[in-house]
Coordinates of C-alpha atoms and ligand atoms in Angstrom, one line a residue:
M1 CA -12.6 8.4 9.9
K2 CA -12.4 6.6 13.2
T3 CA -11.4 8.6 16.3
V4 CA -8.9 6.9 18.6
L5 CA -8.1 8.5 22.0
T6 CA -4.9 7.9 23.9
I7 CA -4.9 8.4 27.7
A8 CA -1.2 8.2 28.5
G9 CA 2.0 10.0 29.6
F10 CA 3.9 12.6 27.6
D11 CA 7.5 11.9 26.5
P12 CA 8.9 15.3 25.3
S13 CA 11.5 13.5 23.1
G14 CA 8.7 11.9 21.1
G15 CA 9.6 8.3 21.2
A16 CA 7.1 6.9 23.7
G17 CA 3.8 7.9 25.3
I18 CA 1.3 10.2 23.7
L19 CA 3.5 11.4 20.8
A20 CA 4.3 7.8 19.7
D21 CA 0.6 7.0 20.1
V22 CA -0.7 9.9 17.9
K23 CA 1.9 9.2 15.2
T24 CA 0.8 5.6 15.1
I25 CA -2.9 6.6 15.1
S26 CA -2.2 8.9 12.2
R27 CA -0.3 6.2 10.3
F28 CA -3.3 3.9 10.6
G29 CA -5.5 6.6 9.1
C30 CA -7.4 7.4 12.3
Y31 CA -8.0 10.7 14.0
G32 CA -5.9 11.0 17.2
A33 CA -7.0 12.7 20.4
A34 CA -5.0 12.6 23.6
A35 CA -5.3 13.2 27.4
V36 CA -2.1 13.6 29.3
T37 CA -1.8 11.7 32.6
S38 CA 1.8 12.6 33.4
L39 CA 4.3 15.1 32.0
T40 CA 7.5 12.9 32.0
L41 CA 11.0 14.1 31.6
Q42 CA 12.8 11.7 29.3
N43 CA 14.7 11.1 26.2
T44 CA 16.2 8.1 24.5
Q45 CA 18.7 7.8 27.3
G46 CA 16.4 7.5 30.3
V47 CA 13.5 8.9 32.3
F48 CA 14.6 11.7 34.7
G49 CA 11.4 12.5 36.5
A50 CA 7.6 13.1 36.0
Y51 CA 5.0 15.7 36.8
H52 CA 2.0 13.6 37.4
Q53 CA -1.3 15.3 36.5
T54 CA -4.1 15.7 39.1
P55 CA -7.2 13.6 38.7
D56 CA -9.1 16.9 38.0
A57 CA -6.7 17.8 35.2
V58 CA -7.2 14.4 33.6
G59 CA -10.9 14.3 34.2
R60 CA -11.4 17.7 32.6
Q61 CA -9.3 16.8 29.5
L62 CA -11.5 13.8 29.1
K63 CA -14.7 15.8 29.5
A64 CA -13.6 18.2 26.8
I65 CA -13.0 15.3 24.5
F66 CA -16.1 13.3 25.3
D67 CA -18.3 16.4 25.2
D68 CA -17.4 17.0 21.6
L69 CA -16.0 13.9 19.9
D70 CA -17.4 10.4 19.3
V71 CA -14.5 8.2 20.3
D72 CA -14.4 4.7 18.6
A73 CA -11.5 3.2 20.6
I74 CA -9.3 4.2 23.6
K75 CA -5.8 3.2 24.2
I76 CA -4.8 3.6 27.9
G77 CA -1.1 3.8 28.8
M78 CA 0.6 5.3 31.9
L79 CA -1.7 6.0 34.8
P80 CA 0.5 7.2 37.6
T81 CA -1.7 7.4 40.7
P82 CA -4.8 5.6 42.0
E83 CA -6.6 9.0 41.8
V84 CA -5.9 9.3 38.1
V85 CA -7.1 5.8 37.6
E86 CA -10.3 6.6 39.3
A87 CA -10.8 9.7 37.2
V88 CA -10.2 7.8 34.0
A89 CA -12.4 4.8 35.0
D90 CA -15.3 7.2 36.0
S91 CA -15.0 9.1 32.7
I92 CA -14.9 6.1 30.4
S93 CA -17.6 4.3 32.3
A94 CA -19.8 7.3 31.5
N95 CA -18.7 7.4 27.9
P96 CA -17.9 3.8 27.0
P97 CA -16.2 3.3 23.6
S98 CA -16.5 0.1 21.6
Y99 CA -12.9 -0.9 22.3
I100 CA -10.4 -0.3 25.0
V101 CA -6.8 -1.4 24.8
L102 CA -5.2 -1.3 28.2
D103 CA -1.4 -1.2 28.2
P104 CA -0.6 -1.6 31.9
V105 CA 2.6 0.5 31.9
I106 CA 4.6 0.1 35.1
R107 CA 8.2 1.1 34.4
S108 CA 10.5 2.3 31.6
T109 CA 13.0 -0.1 30.1
T110 CA 15.7 2.0 31.8
G111 CA 14.1 1.1 35.2
F112 CA 12.2 4.3 36.1
E113 CA 8.9 3.5 38.0
L114 CA 6.3 5.4 36.1
V115 CA 3.4 4.1 38.2
D116 CA 3.0 3.7 41.9
E117 CA 2.0 0.4 43.5
N118 CA -1.5 1.6 44.5
A119 CA -2.2 2.7 41.0
L120 CA -1.5 -0.8 39.8
Q121 CA -4.1 -2.2 42.2
A122 CA -6.6 0.4 41.0
I123 CA -5.9 -0.4 37.4
I124 CA -6.6 -4.0 38.1
Q125 CA -9.8 -3.3 40.0
R126 CA -11.3 -0.5 37.9
L127 CA -9.9 -1.0 34.4
F128 CA -9.3 -4.7 33.8
P129 CA -13.1 -5.3 33.7
L130 CA -13.6 -2.5 31.1
A131 CA -10.7 -3.4 28.8
S132 CA -11.3 -5.3 25.5
V133 CA -7.7 -6.5 25.8
V134 CA -4.9 -6.0 28.3
T135 CA -1.4 -5.9 26.7
P136 CA 1.4 -6.4 29.3
N137 CA 5.0 -7.3 28.4
A138 CA 6.6 -10.1 30.4
D139 CA 7.9 -7.8 33.1
E140 CA 4.4 -6.2 33.6
A141 CA 2.7 -9.6 33.5
G142 CA 5.1 -10.8 36.2
R143 CA 4.4 -7.7 38.4
I144 CA 0.7 -8.0 38.0
S145 CA 0.3 -11.7 38.5
G146 CA 3.1 -12.1 41.1
L147 CA 4.5 -15.0 39.0
S148 CA 7.8 -15.2 37.2
V149 CA 7.4 -14.9 33.5
R150 CA 10.4 -16.2 31.6
D151 CA 8.9 -18.5 28.9
Q152 CA 5.7 -19.4 27.1
P153 CA 4.1 -21.7 29.8
E154 CA 4.8 -18.9 32.4
M155 CA 3.3 -16.3 30.0
E156 CA 0.1 -18.4 29.8
Q157 CA -0.1 -18.9 33.6
A158 CA 0.3 -15.1 34.2
A159 CA -2.3 -14.4 31.5
R160 CA -4.7 -16.8 33.2
K161 CA -4.1 -15.1 36.5
M162 CA -5.0 -11.7 34.9
I163 CA -8.2 -13.2 33.5
A164 CA -9.0 -14.3 37.1
L165 CA -8.3 -10.7 38.2
G166 CA -11.1 -9.5 35.8
A167 CA -9.6 -9.1 32.3
S168 CA -11.6 -10.6 29.4
S169 CA -8.6 -11.0 27.1
V170 CA -4.9 -10.8 27.9
L171 CA -2.1 -10.5 25.3
V172 CA 1.3 -11.0 26.9
T173 CA 4.0 -9.7 24.6
G174 CA 7.2 -11.6 24.2
G175 CA 9.4 -9.0 22.5
D176 CA 11.7 -8.6 25.5
F177 CA 12.8 -12.3 25.4
E178 CA 15.9 -13.5 23.5
G179 CA 15.6 -15.6 20.4
D180 CA 14.9 -15.5 16.7
F181 CA 11.2 -14.9 17.1
A182 CA 9.0 -12.6 19.2
T183 CA 6.0 -14.6 20.3
D184 CA 3.0 -13.0 22.0
L185 CA 0.4 -15.1 23.7
L186 CA -3.3 -14.3 23.7
V187 CA -5.5 -15.8 26.4
D188 CA -9.3 -15.2 26.2
H189 CA -11.8 -17.9 25.7
G190 CA -9.0 -19.8 23.9
L191 CA -5.2 -19.6 23.6
V192 CA -3.3 -18.3 20.5
A193 CA 0.4 -17.7 20.0
F194 CA 1.4 -15.0 17.5
K195 CA 4.9 -15.2 16.2
T196 CA 7.0 -12.7 14.2
R197 CA 10.7 -12.6 13.4
R198 CA 12.7 -10.6 15.9
V199 CA 14.6 -7.6 14.7
Q200 CA 17.8 -7.2 16.7
S201 CA 17.9 -3.5 17.5
R202 CA 18.6 -0.9 20.2
Q203 CA 16.0 1.3 18.6
T204 CA 13.0 0.1 20.6
H205 CA 12.0 3.1 22.7
G206 CA 8.2 3.2 22.8
T207 CA 7.5 -0.2 21.3
G208 CA 4.7 -1.0 23.8
C209 CA 3.0 2.3 23.3
T210 CA 3.2 2.0 19.5
F211 CA 1.9 -1.6 19.5
S212 CA -1.1 -0.9 21.7
S213 CA -2.1 2.2 19.7
A214 CA -1.9 0.2 16.5
L215 CA -4.2 -2.5 18.0
A216 CA -6.7 0.2 19.1
C217 CA -6.8 1.6 15.5
L218 CA -7.3 -1.8 14.0
L219 CA -10.1 -2.7 16.4
A220 CA -11.8 0.7 15.7
Q221 CA -11.6 -0.1 12.0
G222 CA -13.5 -3.4 12.4
Y223 CA -10.8 -6.0 12.6
T224 CA -11.2 -8.7 15.2
L225 CA -8.6 -9.0 17.9
R226 CA -7.2 -12.1 16.3
E227 CA -6.9 -10.3 13.0
S228 CA -5.5 -7.1 14.5
I229 CA -2.6 -8.7 16.5
P230 CA -0.6 -10.0 13.5
I231 CA -1.1 -6.8 11.6
A232 CA 0.1 -4.7 14.6
K233 CA 3.1 -7.0 15.1
E234 CA 4.1 -6.7 11.5
Y235 CA 3.8 -2.9 11.7
L236 CA 6.0 -3.0 14.8
V237 CA 8.7 -5.1 13.1
E238 CA 8.9 -2.6 10.2
A239 CA 8.8 0.4 12.6
I240 CA 11.8 -1.1 14.4
R241 CA 13.6 -2.3 11.3
T242 CA 13.5 1.1 9.7
A243 CA 14.0 3.2 12.9
P244 CA 15.7 6.5 12.1
G245 CA 18.6 6.1 14.6
L246 CA 17.9 9.3 16.5
G247 CA 19.3 10.2 19.9
R248 CA 22.2 8.8 21.9
G249 CA 20.3 6.0 23.7
R250 CA 17.5 3.6 22.8
G251 CA 16.2 5.4 19.8
P252 CA 12.6 5.9 18.6
L253 CA 10.8 3.9 16.0
N254 CA 9.8 4.9 12.4
H255 CA 6.1 5.3 12.9
F256 CA 5.5 5.7 9.2
P257 CA 7.1 2.6 7.6
E258 CA 6.2 1.6 4.0
G259 CA 3.6 -1.2 3.8
S260 CA -0.1 -1.8 3.5
Y261 CA -1.1 -2.1 7.2
Ligands
PLP301 N1 7.2 6.9 28.9 C1 5.9 6.7 28.8 C2 5.0 7.9 29.0 C3 5.4 5.5 28.6 O1 4.1 5.3 28.5 C4 6.2 4.3 28.5 C5 5.8 3.0 28.3 O2 4.8 2.6 27.9 C6 7.6 4.6 28.6 C7 8.0 5.8 28.8 C8 8.5 3.4 28.5 O3 9.0 3.2 27.3 P1 10.1 2.2 27.1 O4 9.6 0.9 27.6 O5 10.4 2.2 25.6 O6 11.3 2.7 27.9

């Protein structure tokens, strides 16, 4: 069994962050371990605050994990402060896994800033070079590149800027755009578009977390990035389509949909 570690924020309502990650990791038949970077206060209706962890707390969680488990892949989500980024970068540089999926989380869909501006610069400097793939949505791609990202040509430009900033592969996800299809754009040594049908739904809390965790599992299991992306996208479509309709806001996904992913 492959071991996949998520380094991310905690959402007590279970739709995003570490709980979404570990459900996804379990669904893909991997063993999930987790280090908490921030204890957020949120539910399907919004984010109301966050207790960011100290770099020492994060570093010592990672030490406990790396001292004992062989980690095949890491998914990195919310890193709230530059100090936490440094702790994570130091720890994974000393214990490099085969695959790192970096989801550069910046703010919640409801507009809460989960990460401070200096943290973002540290993520670019310290973690972009370590990541197998960086998976920003359009909003995140825009914030990181300083470009506006409203269509596919702009997604490509932003991805190329992120490659220039040190990433080896960038997948800009297009799920937040309107239209019948959700098209993601991968830029690495080449350029590939991945298209799935769009499911119109309000039940989309934690989609970015879920997708990046699925990618980490598939990479750990030996699929190439180009093979992993369409599988993870199809899983996400089913997870949204069969969402249980919980909560009074943007509900969580069904992390255990039927299907042979
Ligand atoms: N909370 C945490 C801990 C997250 O990591 C993320 C995003 O990755 C969110 C909230 C935002 O989720 P959403 O975009 O569904 O609002």
